[in-house]
Amino acid sequence: MIELQTARPFFEDKPELLQEILGRYPDYGRRSALMPLLWEVQRAERYVSEARIAEIADILDLTATEVRGVMSFYSTYHGEPVGRYHLQVCATLSCKLAGADQLTDYLEDTLGLVPGETDAEGRFSLQKVECLGSCTTAPVLQVNDTYYERVGRADVDALLAAMKEDVLPEPARVRAGDNERYGPAAPAGEEDA
Amino acid sequence: MSGAVTDTVDRITSRRDPRFEVTLYAYVGVEGAHTLDAYLERGGYDAARRALAMEPGEVVDLVKASGLRGRGGAGFPAGVKWSFMPPPDGRDRYVVCNADESEPGSCKDRYLMEDDPHQLIEGMMIAGHAIQATTGVIYVRGEYHHAYERLRAAMEEARARGILGRGVLGTDVDFDLILHRGAGAYICGEETALMNSFEGLRANPRLKPPFPAQAGVYGRPTTINNVTTLASVVHVVAKGADWFAAMGTDDSKGIHHAQVSGAVARPGVFEVPLGITYREIIHDLAGGPVGPAKAFIPGGTSCPLLPFDDAHLDLPMEYAAMANAGTMMGTGGVIVIPQDQCIVDAMYNVVRFYAHESCGKCTPCREGVATWLPKMYQKLLAGLGTPEDVDLIEDMVKNLRGTAFCPLADAAAWPVQKSLELFRDEYEYLAHHGTPMYPAKDRWSA
């Protein structure tokens, strides 16, 4: 609870950002800013602390319990810090059929973590998540905000090695099906309708 | 259906038909196609100009005539949904895009938003004009970060060029967008839960009526459409209702996206005319199954699976044929299940998903789907089950059907019920032997 008294308010030195977020919504819909405010805090701090919950509640004229209630409903807000590289393996059916179980085992063995854990350095955390909408390019590994699609063992090795050097590589942005077939060959100027 | 006239036109129901041409997905996967300049160069926003020159009611009629039905899964006729909006009464009105794509097996909306975001913005403008809403909301799921960034950049480009904002495209119509991120909750795909989530509340579904057209976002008149539905509207306006209705069947007109995953040679998203057979989708487009297959899910995991046999592969991809077969066309996410995949293990995966995503509002779903169903599966898969447990699962899912507030409980119960119907032998084998008929194997190929 010391934190509650000493933490500098997150939005104190970001008035433009705060106004931009509040300004997205109509006056009668001020509460809509709740999720974006939680996002901003989490993006910067990798979790949303009790102090930040109280601050957001204050901004929106809500109680901390109301904010916590919304936050806990959704699976991508964290009440405790995750690693600098938050590895999220999609475990749902299409990814399972493409080897997500083995991918998870491999990450567990390599990192020495089980899903839900963060390493002592605070570098890696591992989580099994539900469908990420990358079914046709399965299996998918999401690191922080980035999708690595159709990842194989060699891809995972290269990715982990890069992250140990504090580099998050650009993803390949795999496309499949029509995107593959029509993509590169698409005509430059479709007929103006 | 809704008084649709059956015409004698030879409709396009195959990708092999030379008249078929990829439209919505024409620029998905094309480097640089997402910018406003690239979009304008290929005739972008011409359809919006054309729609803005029409009376709102004419746009609604055009979409009604096209036969376009909602592509989020439920298949409600889009033009009819628009016509539910009450006459303007001075209150703000909203058009909302449901971009919370979360049904396992579905990914068509993500690629469209990432690679062709202006197509969605244009669809929102047209829908906004049709229902006389001046504000649009795109609710994109939190994990779709790249899509969010692309849409945000596209909106900024559009505002800078007078395509969004006051007096769009030089007309006296105002229209602007709010881009809002979800945070990982499948239930937000349910339209009333989405509205609650947008308002900064927990995403529990709301009681209907009132329907969104009466009291939607912030209690204002609202229409909610899926990403692909809105993108389709652009081409209905550009190419005409007849062009759209020339594809598909009497029941299901136009184009859809088969998203094929699982045990196939070439998984991917394929734009197809409705009425195409699952054989053509799985065998021709996706390269056929890798090894023997025993079942396929036709439209995302909430759709009960079908046996992988000639009779079912020859069924057309359309709403009615799938309903008659005891399943749904859903989002078009086709998942092929290989012969050597234990069906109990596969269904546990599906059950676990719905258990995780249950919002906890209704007792049957909270206790049945979120608690006892996964526990029963865990017991079976741990080798501790008995034949009575299989009966209990069946009993439980039958009792779950139709008891909850929203369709999530049914989405879990119905596929389980169907899997018992088709593959009871695998459940019983597991219950008797304590080991599955098909043991787990390494499926991580690459």
CSV table of N, CA and C in Angstrom, one decimal, chain A residues 24-26 28-36 39 43 68-70 72-77 91-94 96-99 101-103 106 128-137 139 142 145 147 149-156 173-184 186-193, chain B residues 15 22 25-30 42-43 50 92 94 104-107 110-111 114-115 141-146 148 178 180-185 187-188 197-204 218 220 238 259-262 266-271 297 335-336 338 341 345 349-350 352-353 356-357 359 441-444 446:
chain,number,residue,atom,x,y,z
A,24,ARG,N,-12.0,11.2,-27.5
A,24,ARG,CA,-12.5,10.3,-28.6
A,24,ARG,C,-14.0,10.0,-28.4
A,25,TYR,N,-14.5,10.2,-27.2
A,25,TYR,CA,-15.8,9.7,-26.9
A,25,TYR,C,-16.7,10.9,-26.6
A,26,PRO,N,-18.0,10.8,-26.8
A,26,PRO,CA,-18.9,11.9,-26.5
A,26,PRO,C,-19.0,12.2,-25.0
A,28,TYR,N,-21.4,12.3,-23.0
A,28,TYR,CA,-22.2,11.3,-22.2
A,28,TYR,C,-21.6,9.9,-22.2
A,29,GLY,N,-20.5,9.7,-22.9
A,29,GLY,CA,-19.9,8.4,-22.9
A,29,GLY,C,-18.5,8.4,-22.3
A,30,ARG,N,-18.2,9.2,-21.3
A,30,ARG,CA,-16.9,9.4,-20.8
A,30,ARG,C,-16.3,8.0,-20.3
A,31,ARG,N,-17.2,7.2,-19.8
A,31,ARG,CA,-16.7,5.9,-19.2
A,31,ARG,C,-16.1,5.0,-20.3
A,32,SER,N,-16.4,5.2,-21.5
A,32,SER,CA,-15.8,4.5,-22.6
A,32,SER,C,-14.2,4.6,-22.6
A,33,ALA,N,-13.7,5.6,-22.0
A,33,ALA,CA,-12.3,5.8,-22.0
A,33,ALA,C,-11.6,4.8,-21.0
A,34,LEU,N,-12.4,4.1,-20.2
A,34,LEU,CA,-11.8,3.2,-19.3
A,34,LEU,C,-10.8,2.2,-19.9
A,35,MET,N,-11.3,1.5,-20.9
A,35,MET,CA,-10.4,0.5,-21.5
A,35,MET,C,-9.1,1.1,-22.1
A,36,PRO,N,-9.3,2.1,-22.9
A,36,PRO,CA,-8.1,2.7,-23.4
A,36,PRO,C,-7.1,3.2,-22.4
A,39,TRP,N,-5.2,0.3,-21.1
A,39,TRP,CA,-4.3,-0.1,-22.1
A,39,TRP,C,-3.0,0.8,-22.1
A,43,ARG,N,0.6,-0.8,-21.3
A,43,ARG,CA,1.6,-0.8,-22.4
A,43,ARG,C,2.9,-0.3,-21.8
A,68,ARG,N,-11.6,-2.1,-11.2
A,68,ARG,CA,-11.1,-3.5,-11.0
A,68,ARG,C,-12.0,-4.5,-11.6
A,69,GLY,N,-13.3,-4.3,-11.5
A,69,GLY,CA,-14.4,-5.2,-12.0
A,69,GLY,C,-14.3,-5.3,-13.5
A,70,VAL,N,-14.1,-4.2,-14.2
A,70,VAL,CA,-13.9,-4.2,-15.6
A,70,VAL,C,-12.6,-4.9,-16.0
A,72,SER,N,-10.8,-7.0,-14.5
A,72,SER,CA,-10.7,-8.5,-14.2
A,72,SER,C,-11.6,-9.3,-15.2
A,73,PHE,N,-12.5,-8.6,-15.9
A,73,PHE,CA,-13.4,-9.3,-16.8
A,73,PHE,C,-12.6,-9.8,-18.0
A,74,TYR,N,-11.6,-9.0,-18.4
A,74,TYR,CA,-10.9,-9.2,-19.7
A,74,TYR,C,-9.6,-9.9,-19.4
A,75,SER,N,-9.2,-10.8,-20.4
A,75,SER,CA,-8.0,-11.6,-20.1
A,75,SER,C,-6.7,-10.9,-20.4
A,76,THR,N,-6.7,-9.8,-21.1
A,76,THR,CA,-5.4,-9.2,-21.5
A,76,THR,C,-4.8,-8.1,-20.6
A,77,TYR,N,-5.6,-7.8,-19.5
A,77,TYR,CA,-5.0,-6.8,-18.5
A,77,TYR,C,-4.4,-7.7,-17.4
A,91,ALA,N,-3.6,-21.8,-28.0
A,91,ALA,CA,-3.8,-23.2,-27.7
A,91,ALA,C,-5.1,-23.8,-28.3
A,92,THR,N,-5.8,-23.0,-29.0
A,92,THR,CA,-7.1,-23.4,-29.5
A,92,THR,C,-7.0,-24.3,-30.7
A,93,LEU,N,-8.1,-24.9,-31.1
A,93,LEU,CA,-8.1,-26.1,-32.0
A,93,LEU,C,-7.2,-26.0,-33.2
A,94,SER,N,-7.3,-25.0,-34.0
A,94,SER,CA,-6.6,-25.0,-35.3
A,94,SER,C,-5.1,-25.0,-35.0
A,96,LYS,N,-3.8,-26.1,-32.2
A,96,LYS,CA,-3.5,-27.4,-31.6
A,96,LYS,C,-3.2,-28.4,-32.7
A,97,LEU,N,-4.0,-28.4,-33.8
A,97,LEU,CA,-3.8,-29.3,-34.9
A,97,LEU,C,-2.6,-29.0,-35.7
A,98,ALA,N,-2.0,-27.8,-35.4
A,98,ALA,CA,-0.7,-27.5,-36.1
A,98,ALA,C,0.5,-27.6,-35.1
A,99,GLY,N,0.2,-28.2,-33.9
A,99,GLY,CA,1.3,-28.4,-33.0
A,99,GLY,C,1.5,-27.5,-31.9
A,101,ASP,N,0.5,-27.7,-28.9
A,101,ASP,CA,0.9,-28.5,-27.6
A,101,ASP,C,2.4,-28.7,-27.6
A,102,GLN,N,2.9,-29.1,-28.7
A,102,GLN,CA,4.4,-29.3,-28.8
A,102,GLN,C,5.1,-28.0,-28.7
A,103,LEU,N,4.6,-26.9,-29.3
A,103,LEU,CA,5.2,-25.6,-29.2
A,103,LEU,C,5.3,-25.1,-27.7
A,106,TYR,N,7.8,-27.1,-25.8
A,106,TYR,CA,9.2,-26.7,-26.2
A,106,TYR,C,9.6,-25.4,-25.5
A,128,LYS,N,-0.5,-19.5,-22.0
A,128,LYS,CA,-1.3,-20.2,-23.0
A,128,LYS,C,-2.6,-19.3,-23.2
A,129,VAL,N,-2.9,-19.0,-24.4
A,129,VAL,CA,-4.1,-18.1,-24.6
A,129,VAL,C,-5.1,-18.8,-25.5
A,130,GLU,N,-6.3,-18.3,-25.6
A,130,GLU,CA,-7.3,-18.8,-26.5
A,130,GLU,C,-7.2,-18.1,-27.8
A,131,CYS,N,-7.9,-18.7,-28.8
A,131,CYS,CA,-7.8,-18.3,-30.2
A,131,CYS,C,-7.4,-16.9,-30.5
A,132,LEU,N,-6.4,-16.7,-31.3
A,132,LEU,CA,-5.9,-15.4,-31.6
A,132,LEU,C,-6.3,-15.0,-33.1
A,133,GLY,N,-7.0,-15.8,-33.7
A,133,GLY,CA,-7.5,-15.4,-35.1
A,133,GLY,C,-6.3,-15.5,-36.1
A,134,SER,N,-5.5,-16.6,-35.9
A,134,SER,CA,-4.5,-16.8,-36.9
A,134,SER,C,-4.5,-18.3,-37.3
A,135,CYS,N,-5.8,-18.8,-37.5
A,135,CYS,CA,-6.0,-20.2,-37.7
A,135,CYS,C,-5.5,-20.8,-38.9
A,136,THR,N,-5.5,-20.0,-40.0
A,136,THR,CA,-4.9,-20.5,-41.3
A,136,THR,C,-3.4,-20.3,-41.4
A,137,THR,N,-2.8,-19.7,-40.4
A,137,THR,CA,-1.4,-19.5,-40.3
A,137,THR,C,-0.9,-20.0,-39.0
A,139,PRO,N,0.9,-22.8,-36.3
A,139,PRO,CA,0.6,-22.2,-34.9
A,139,PRO,C,1.1,-20.8,-34.8
A,142,GLN,N,2.3,-15.1,-30.0
A,142,GLN,CA,2.2,-13.7,-29.9
A,142,GLN,C,3.2,-13.2,-28.8
A,145,ASP,N,2.8,-7.4,-28.5
A,145,ASP,CA,1.7,-7.1,-29.4
A,145,ASP,C,1.9,-7.7,-30.8
A,147,TYR,N,2.4,-10.8,-33.7
A,147,TYR,CA,2.1,-12.1,-34.0
A,147,TYR,C,3.3,-12.7,-34.8
A,149,GLU,N,3.5,-15.9,-37.0
A,149,GLU,CA,2.6,-16.9,-37.5
A,149,GLU,C,3.4,-18.1,-38.1
A,150,ARG,N,2.7,-19.2,-38.1
A,150,ARG,CA,3.3,-20.5,-38.7
A,150,ARG,C,4.7,-20.7,-38.2
A,151,VAL,N,4.9,-20.6,-36.9
A,151,VAL,CA,6.3,-20.7,-36.3
A,151,VAL,C,6.7,-22.2,-36.2
A,152,GLY,N,7.9,-22.4,-36.7
A,152,GLY,CA,8.5,-23.7,-36.5
A,152,GLY,C,9.6,-23.7,-35.4
A,153,ARG,N,10.2,-24.8,-35.2
A,153,ARG,CA,11.3,-24.8,-34.1
A,153,ARG,C,12.4,-23.9,-34.4
A,154,ALA,N,12.8,-23.8,-35.6
A,154,ALA,CA,14.0,-22.9,-36.0
A,154,ALA,C,13.6,-21.5,-35.8
A,155,ASP,N,12.3,-21.1,-36.1
A,155,ASP,CA,11.8,-19.8,-35.9
A,155,ASP,C,11.8,-19.4,-34.4
A,156,VAL,N,11.4,-20.4,-33.6
A,156,VAL,CA,11.3,-20.1,-32.2
A,156,VAL,C,12.7,-19.9,-31.6
A,173,ARG,N,4.8,-11.6,-41.3
A,173,ARG,CA,3.4,-11.4,-41.8
A,173,ARG,C,3.0,-12.4,-42.9
A,174,VAL,N,2.9,-13.6,-42.4
A,174,VAL,CA,2.5,-14.7,-43.3
A,174,VAL,C,1.1,-14.4,-43.9
A,175,ARG,N,0.9,-14.6,-45.2
A,175,ARG,CA,-0.4,-14.6,-45.8
A,175,ARG,C,-0.6,-16.0,-46.4
A,176,ALA,N,-1.8,-16.4,-46.5
A,176,ALA,CA,-2.0,-17.8,-47.1
A,176,ALA,C,-3.3,-17.8,-47.9
A,177,GLY,N,-3.4,-18.8,-48.7
A,177,GLY,CA,-4.6,-18.9,-49.5
A,177,GLY,C,-4.7,-17.9,-50.6
A,178,ASP,N,-5.8,-17.2,-50.7
A,178,ASP,CA,-5.9,-16.2,-51.8
A,178,ASP,C,-4.8,-15.1,-51.7
A,179,ASN,N,-4.4,-14.7,-50.6
A,179,ASN,CA,-3.5,-13.7,-50.4
A,179,ASN,C,-2.2,-14.0,-51.1
A,180,GLU,N,-1.9,-15.3,-51.0
A,180,GLU,CA,-0.7,-15.9,-51.6
A,180,GLU,C,-0.8,-15.9,-53.1
A,181,ARG,N,-2.0,-16.4,-53.5
A,181,ARG,CA,-2.2,-16.6,-54.9
A,181,ARG,C,-2.5,-15.4,-55.7
A,182,TYR,N,-3.3,-14.5,-55.1
A,182,TYR,CA,-3.6,-13.3,-55.9
A,182,TYR,C,-2.8,-12.1,-55.5
A,183,GLY,N,-2.2,-12.1,-54.3
A,183,GLY,CA,-1.5,-11.0,-53.8
A,183,GLY,C,-0.5,-10.4,-54.8
A,184,PRO,N,0.6,-11.1,-55.1
A,184,PRO,CA,1.6,-10.5,-55.9
A,184,PRO,C,1.2,-10.2,-57.3
A,186,ALA,N,-1.8,-9.3,-58.3
A,186,ALA,CA,-3.0,-8.5,-58.5
A,186,ALA,C,-2.8,-7.3,-59.4
A,187,PRO,N,-3.7,-7.0,-60.2
A,187,PRO,CA,-3.5,-5.9,-61.2
A,187,PRO,C,-3.4,-4.5,-60.4
A,188,ALA,N,-2.7,-3.6,-61.0
A,188,ALA,CA,-2.4,-2.3,-60.3
A,188,ALA,C,-3.7,-1.5,-60.3
A,189,GLY,N,-4.4,-1.4,-61.4
A,189,GLY,CA,-5.6,-0.6,-61.4
A,189,GLY,C,-6.9,-1.4,-61.7
A,190,GLU,N,-7.6,-1.7,-60.6
A,190,GLU,CA,-8.9,-2.3,-60.8
A,190,GLU,C,-9.8,-1.3,-61.5
A,191,GLU,N,-10.7,-1.8,-62.3
A,191,GLU,CA,-11.7,-0.9,-62.9
A,191,GLU,C,-12.4,0.0,-62.0
A,192,ASP,N,-12.4,1.3,-62.2
A,192,ASP,CA,-13.2,2.2,-61.4
A,192,ASP,C,-14.6,1.9,-61.5
A,193,ALA,N,-15.3,1.7,-60.4
A,193,ALA,CA,-16.7,1.3,-60.5
A,193,ALA,C,-17.6,2.5,-60.5
B,15,ARG,N,-15.6,-21.6,-57.7
B,15,ARG,CA,-14.4,-20.8,-58.0
B,15,ARG,C,-13.9,-21.1,-59.4
B,22,VAL,N,-12.0,-12.5,-57.5
B,22,VAL,CA,-11.8,-12.1,-56.1
B,22,VAL,C,-12.0,-10.6,-56.0
B,25,TYR,N,-11.0,-9.4,-51.2
B,25,TYR,CA,-9.6,-9.8,-50.9
B,25,TYR,C,-8.6,-9.6,-51.9
B,26,ALA,N,-9.0,-8.8,-53.0
B,26,ALA,CA,-8.1,-8.6,-54.1
B,26,ALA,C,-6.8,-7.9,-53.7
B,27,TYR,N,-6.8,-7.1,-52.6
B,27,TYR,CA,-5.6,-6.4,-52.2
B,27,TYR,C,-5.0,-6.9,-50.9
B,28,VAL,N,-5.6,-8.0,-50.4
B,28,VAL,CA,-5.0,-8.5,-49.1
B,28,VAL,C,-3.7,-9.3,-49.5
B,29,GLY,N,-2.7,-8.9,-48.8
B,29,GLY,CA,-1.4,-9.6,-49.1
B,29,GLY,C,-0.6,-8.8,-50.1
B,30,VAL,N,-1.1,-7.6,-50.6
B,30,VAL,CA,-0.4,-6.8,-51.5
B,30,VAL,C,0.4,-5.7,-50.7
B,42,ARG,N,-7.0,2.9,-56.9
B,42,ARG,CA,-7.8,1.8,-57.5
B,42,ARG,C,-9.3,2.0,-57.3
B,43,GLY,N,-9.7,3.3,-57.3
B,43,GLY,CA,-11.1,3.7,-57.3
B,43,GLY,C,-11.7,3.7,-55.9
B,50,ARG,N,-20.9,7.6,-54.6
B,50,ARG,CA,-22.1,7.2,-55.2
B,50,ARG,C,-23.2,7.1,-54.2
B,92,ASP,N,-28.2,11.2,-31.3
B,92,ASP,CA,-27.1,10.7,-32.0
B,92,ASP,C,-27.5,9.2,-32.4
B,94,TYR,N,-25.7,5.5,-34.1
B,94,TYR,CA,-24.4,4.9,-34.3
B,94,TYR,C,-24.4,3.7,-35.2
B,104,PRO,N,-13.1,-19.5,-32.9
B,104,PRO,CA,-12.0,-20.3,-33.3
B,104,PRO,C,-12.2,-20.8,-34.8
B,105,GLY,N,-11.2,-20.6,-35.6
B,105,GLY,CA,-11.3,-21.0,-37.0
B,105,GLY,C,-11.4,-19.8,-37.9
B,106,SER,N,-11.7,-18.6,-37.4
B,106,SER,CA,-12.0,-17.5,-38.2
B,106,SER,C,-10.8,-16.5,-38.1
B,107,CYS,N,-10.5,-15.9,-39.3
B,107,CYS,CA,-9.4,-14.9,-39.4
B,107,CYS,C,-9.6,-14.0,-40.6
B,110,ARG,N,-9.3,-10.1,-39.9
B,110,ARG,CA,-8.0,-9.5,-39.5
B,110,ARG,C,-7.2,-9.1,-40.7
B,111,TYR,N,-7.1,-10.0,-41.7
B,111,TYR,CA,-6.3,-9.7,-42.9
B,111,TYR,C,-6.9,-8.6,-43.6
B,114,GLU,N,-6.0,-5.4,-41.8
B,114,GLU,CA,-4.6,-5.1,-41.8
B,114,GLU,C,-4.1,-4.6,-43.2
B,115,ASP,N,-4.7,-5.2,-44.2
B,115,ASP,CA,-4.1,-5.0,-45.6
B,115,ASP,C,-5.0,-4.0,-46.4
B,141,ARG,N,-10.8,-6.4,-31.7
B,141,ARG,CA,-10.3,-7.1,-30.5
B,141,ARG,C,-8.9,-6.7,-30.1
B,142,GLY,N,-8.6,-6.8,-28.9
B,142,GLY,CA,-7.4,-6.2,-28.3
B,142,GLY,C,-6.1,-6.9,-28.9
B,143,GLU,N,-6.2,-8.1,-29.3
B,143,GLU,CA,-5.0,-8.8,-29.7
B,143,GLU,C,-4.6,-8.4,-31.2
B,144,TYR,N,-5.6,-7.8,-31.9
B,144,TYR,CA,-5.3,-7.4,-33.3
B,144,TYR,C,-4.6,-6.0,-33.3
B,145,HIS,N,-3.4,-6.0,-32.8
B,145,HIS,CA,-2.7,-4.8,-32.6
B,145,HIS,C,-2.3,-4.2,-34.0
B,146,HIS,N,-1.9,-5.0,-34.9
B,146,HIS,CA,-1.5,-4.6,-36.2
B,146,HIS,C,-2.7,-4.0,-37.0
B,148,TYR,N,-5.3,-2.7,-35.6
B,148,TYR,CA,-5.6,-1.5,-34.9
B,148,TYR,C,-4.7,-0.3,-35.4
B,178,ILE,N,-14.9,6.2,-34.3
B,178,ILE,CA,-14.2,6.0,-33.1
B,178,ILE,C,-13.6,4.6,-33.2
B,180,HIS,N,-12.0,1.6,-31.2
B,180,HIS,CA,-12.0,1.1,-29.8
B,180,HIS,C,-11.4,-0.3,-29.8
B,181,ARG,N,-10.5,-0.5,-28.8
B,181,ARG,CA,-9.9,-1.8,-28.6
B,181,ARG,C,-10.6,-2.6,-27.6
B,182,GLY,N,-10.8,-3.9,-27.8
B,182,GLY,CA,-11.2,-4.8,-26.8
B,182,GLY,C,-10.0,-5.3,-26.0
B,183,ALA,N,-10.2,-6.3,-25.1
B,183,ALA,CA,-9.1,-6.7,-24.3
B,183,ALA,C,-9.2,-8.2,-24.0
B,184,GLY,N,-9.6,-9.0,-25.1
B,184,GLY,CA,-9.5,-10.4,-24.9
B,184,GLY,C,-10.8,-11.0,-24.3
B,185,ALA,N,-11.9,-10.9,-24.9
B,185,ALA,CA,-13.1,-11.6,-24.4
B,185,ALA,C,-14.0,-11.9,-25.6
B,187,ILE,N,-16.8,-13.1,-25.7
B,187,ILE,CA,-18.3,-12.7,-25.6
B,187,ILE,C,-18.5,-11.4,-26.2
B,188,CYS,N,-17.5,-10.5,-26.4
B,188,CYS,CA,-17.7,-9.2,-27.0
B,188,CYS,C,-18.2,-9.3,-28.5
B,197,SER,N,-19.2,-3.4,-23.5
B,197,SER,CA,-17.7,-3.3,-23.4
B,197,SER,C,-17.3,-2.0,-23.9
B,198,PHE,N,-17.9,-1.5,-25.0
B,198,PHE,CA,-17.5,-0.2,-25.6
B,198,PHE,C,-17.8,0.9,-24.6
B,199,GLU,N,-18.9,0.7,-23.8
B,199,GLU,CA,-19.3,1.8,-22.8
B,199,GLU,C,-18.4,1.7,-21.6
B,200,GLY,N,-17.4,0.8,-21.5
B,200,GLY,CA,-16.6,0.7,-20.3
B,200,GLY,C,-17.1,-0.1,-19.2
B,201,LEU,N,-18.0,-1.1,-19.6
B,201,LEU,CA,-18.6,-1.9,-18.6
B,201,LEU,C,-18.1,-3.4,-18.8
B,202,ARG,N,-18.4,-4.2,-17.8
B,202,ARG,CA,-18.1,-5.7,-18.0
B,202,ARG,C,-19.0,-6.1,-19.2
B,203,ALA,N,-18.4,-7.0,-20.0
B,203,ALA,CA,-19.1,-7.4,-21.2
B,203,ALA,C,-20.2,-8.5,-21.1
B,204,ASN,N,-21.1,-8.3,-20.2
B,204,ASN,CA,-22.2,-9.2,-20.1
B,204,ASN,C,-23.3,-8.9,-21.1
B,218,TYR,N,-24.9,3.6,-25.7
B,218,TYR,CA,-25.3,4.7,-24.9
B,218,TYR,C,-26.9,4.9,-25.0
B,220,ARG,N,-28.6,4.9,-27.5
B,220,ARG,CA,-29.0,5.5,-28.8
B,220,ARG,C,-29.2,4.5,-29.9
B,238,ALA,N,-20.8,-0.4,-55.6
B,238,ALA,CA,-19.9,-0.1,-56.7
B,238,ALA,C,-20.4,-0.9,-57.9
B,259,GLN,N,-12.2,-20.0,-44.6
B,259,GLN,CA,-10.9,-19.9,-43.9
B,259,GLN,C,-10.6,-21.4,-43.5
B,260,VAL,N,-9.7,-22.0,-44.2
B,260,VAL,CA,-9.5,-23.4,-44.0
B,260,VAL,C,-8.2,-23.6,-43.2
B,261,SER,N,-8.4,-24.4,-42.1
B,261,SER,CA,-7.3,-24.7,-41.2
B,261,SER,C,-7.4,-26.1,-40.8
B,262,GLY,N,-6.4,-26.6,-40.0
B,262,GLY,CA,-6.4,-28.0,-39.6
B,262,GLY,C,-5.5,-28.8,-40.5
B,266,ARG,N,-2.9,-26.9,-47.9
B,266,ARG,CA,-2.6,-25.5,-48.1
B,266,ARG,C,-3.7,-24.7,-47.3
B,267,PRO,N,-3.5,-24.6,-46.0
B,267,PRO,CA,-4.5,-23.8,-45.2
B,267,PRO,C,-4.4,-22.3,-45.7
B,268,GLY,N,-5.6,-21.6,-45.6
B,268,GLY,CA,-5.6,-20.2,-46.0
B,268,GLY,C,-7.0,-19.7,-46.1
B,269,VAL,N,-7.1,-18.4,-46.4
B,269,VAL,CA,-8.4,-17.8,-46.6
B,269,VAL,C,-8.7,-17.7,-48.1
B,270,PHE,N,-9.9,-18.1,-48.5
B,270,PHE,CA,-10.2,-18.1,-49.9
B,270,PHE,C,-11.6,-17.4,-50.1
B,271,GLU,N,-11.6,-16.4,-50.9
B,271,GLU,CA,-12.9,-15.8,-51.2
B,271,GLU,C,-13.6,-16.7,-52.2
B,297,ILE,N,-15.3,-29.1,-39.4
B,297,ILE,CA,-16.1,-28.1,-38.7
B,297,ILE,C,-16.4,-27.1,-39.8
B,335,ILE,N,-12.5,-26.2,-40.3
B,335,ILE,CA,-11.4,-26.9,-39.6
B,335,ILE,C,-11.5,-28.4,-40.0
B,336,VAL,N,-10.4,-28.9,-40.6
B,336,VAL,CA,-10.4,-30.3,-40.9
B,336,VAL,C,-9.7,-31.1,-39.8
B,338,PRO,N,-8.1,-34.6,-38.5
B,338,PRO,CA,-7.5,-35.8,-39.1
B,338,PRO,C,-8.0,-37.0,-38.3
B,341,GLN,N,-6.6,-38.0,-34.8
B,341,GLN,CA,-6.8,-37.0,-33.7
B,341,GLN,C,-7.9,-37.5,-32.8
B,345,ASP,N,-10.2,-35.4,-27.1
B,345,ASP,CA,-9.2,-34.4,-26.9
B,345,ASP,C,-9.5,-33.2,-27.7
B,349,ASN,N,-10.6,-29.4,-26.2
B,349,ASN,CA,-10.0,-28.1,-26.5
B,349,ASN,C,-11.1,-27.1,-26.8
B,350,VAL,N,-12.2,-27.5,-27.5
B,350,VAL,CA,-13.3,-26.6,-27.8
B,350,VAL,C,-14.0,-26.2,-26.5
B,352,ARG,N,-12.9,-26.2,-23.5
B,352,ARG,CA,-12.0,-25.4,-22.6
B,352,ARG,C,-12.1,-23.9,-23.1
B,353,PHE,N,-12.2,-23.7,-24.4
B,353,PHE,CA,-12.3,-22.4,-25.0
B,353,PHE,C,-13.6,-21.7,-24.4
B,356,HIS,N,-13.5,-20.9,-20.8
B,356,HIS,CA,-12.7,-19.7,-20.5
B,356,HIS,C,-13.4,-18.5,-20.8
B,357,GLU,N,-14.3,-18.5,-21.9
B,357,GLU,CA,-14.9,-17.3,-22.4
B,357,GLU,C,-16.3,-17.1,-21.8
B,359,CYS,N,-19.1,-15.7,-19.7
B,359,CYS,CA,-19.0,-14.4,-18.9
B,359,CYS,C,-19.5,-14.6,-17.5
B,441,LYS,N,0.0,-37.1,-30.7
B,441,LYS,CA,1.2,-37.2,-31.5
B,441,LYS,C,1.7,-35.8,-31.8
B,442,ASP,N,3.0,-35.7,-32.1
B,442,ASP,CA,3.6,-34.5,-32.4
B,442,ASP,C,3.1,-33.9,-33.8
B,443,ARG,N,2.4,-32.8,-33.7
B,443,ARG,CA,1.8,-32.2,-34.9
B,443,ARG,C,2.6,-30.9,-35.3
B,444,TRP,N,3.7,-30.7,-34.6
B,444,TRP,CA,4.4,-29.5,-34.9
B,444,TRP,C,5.4,-29.8,-36.1
B,446,ALA,N,6.8,-28.0,-38.8
B,446,ALA,CA,7.9,-27.1,-39.3
B,446,ALA,C,9.1,-27.1,-38.5
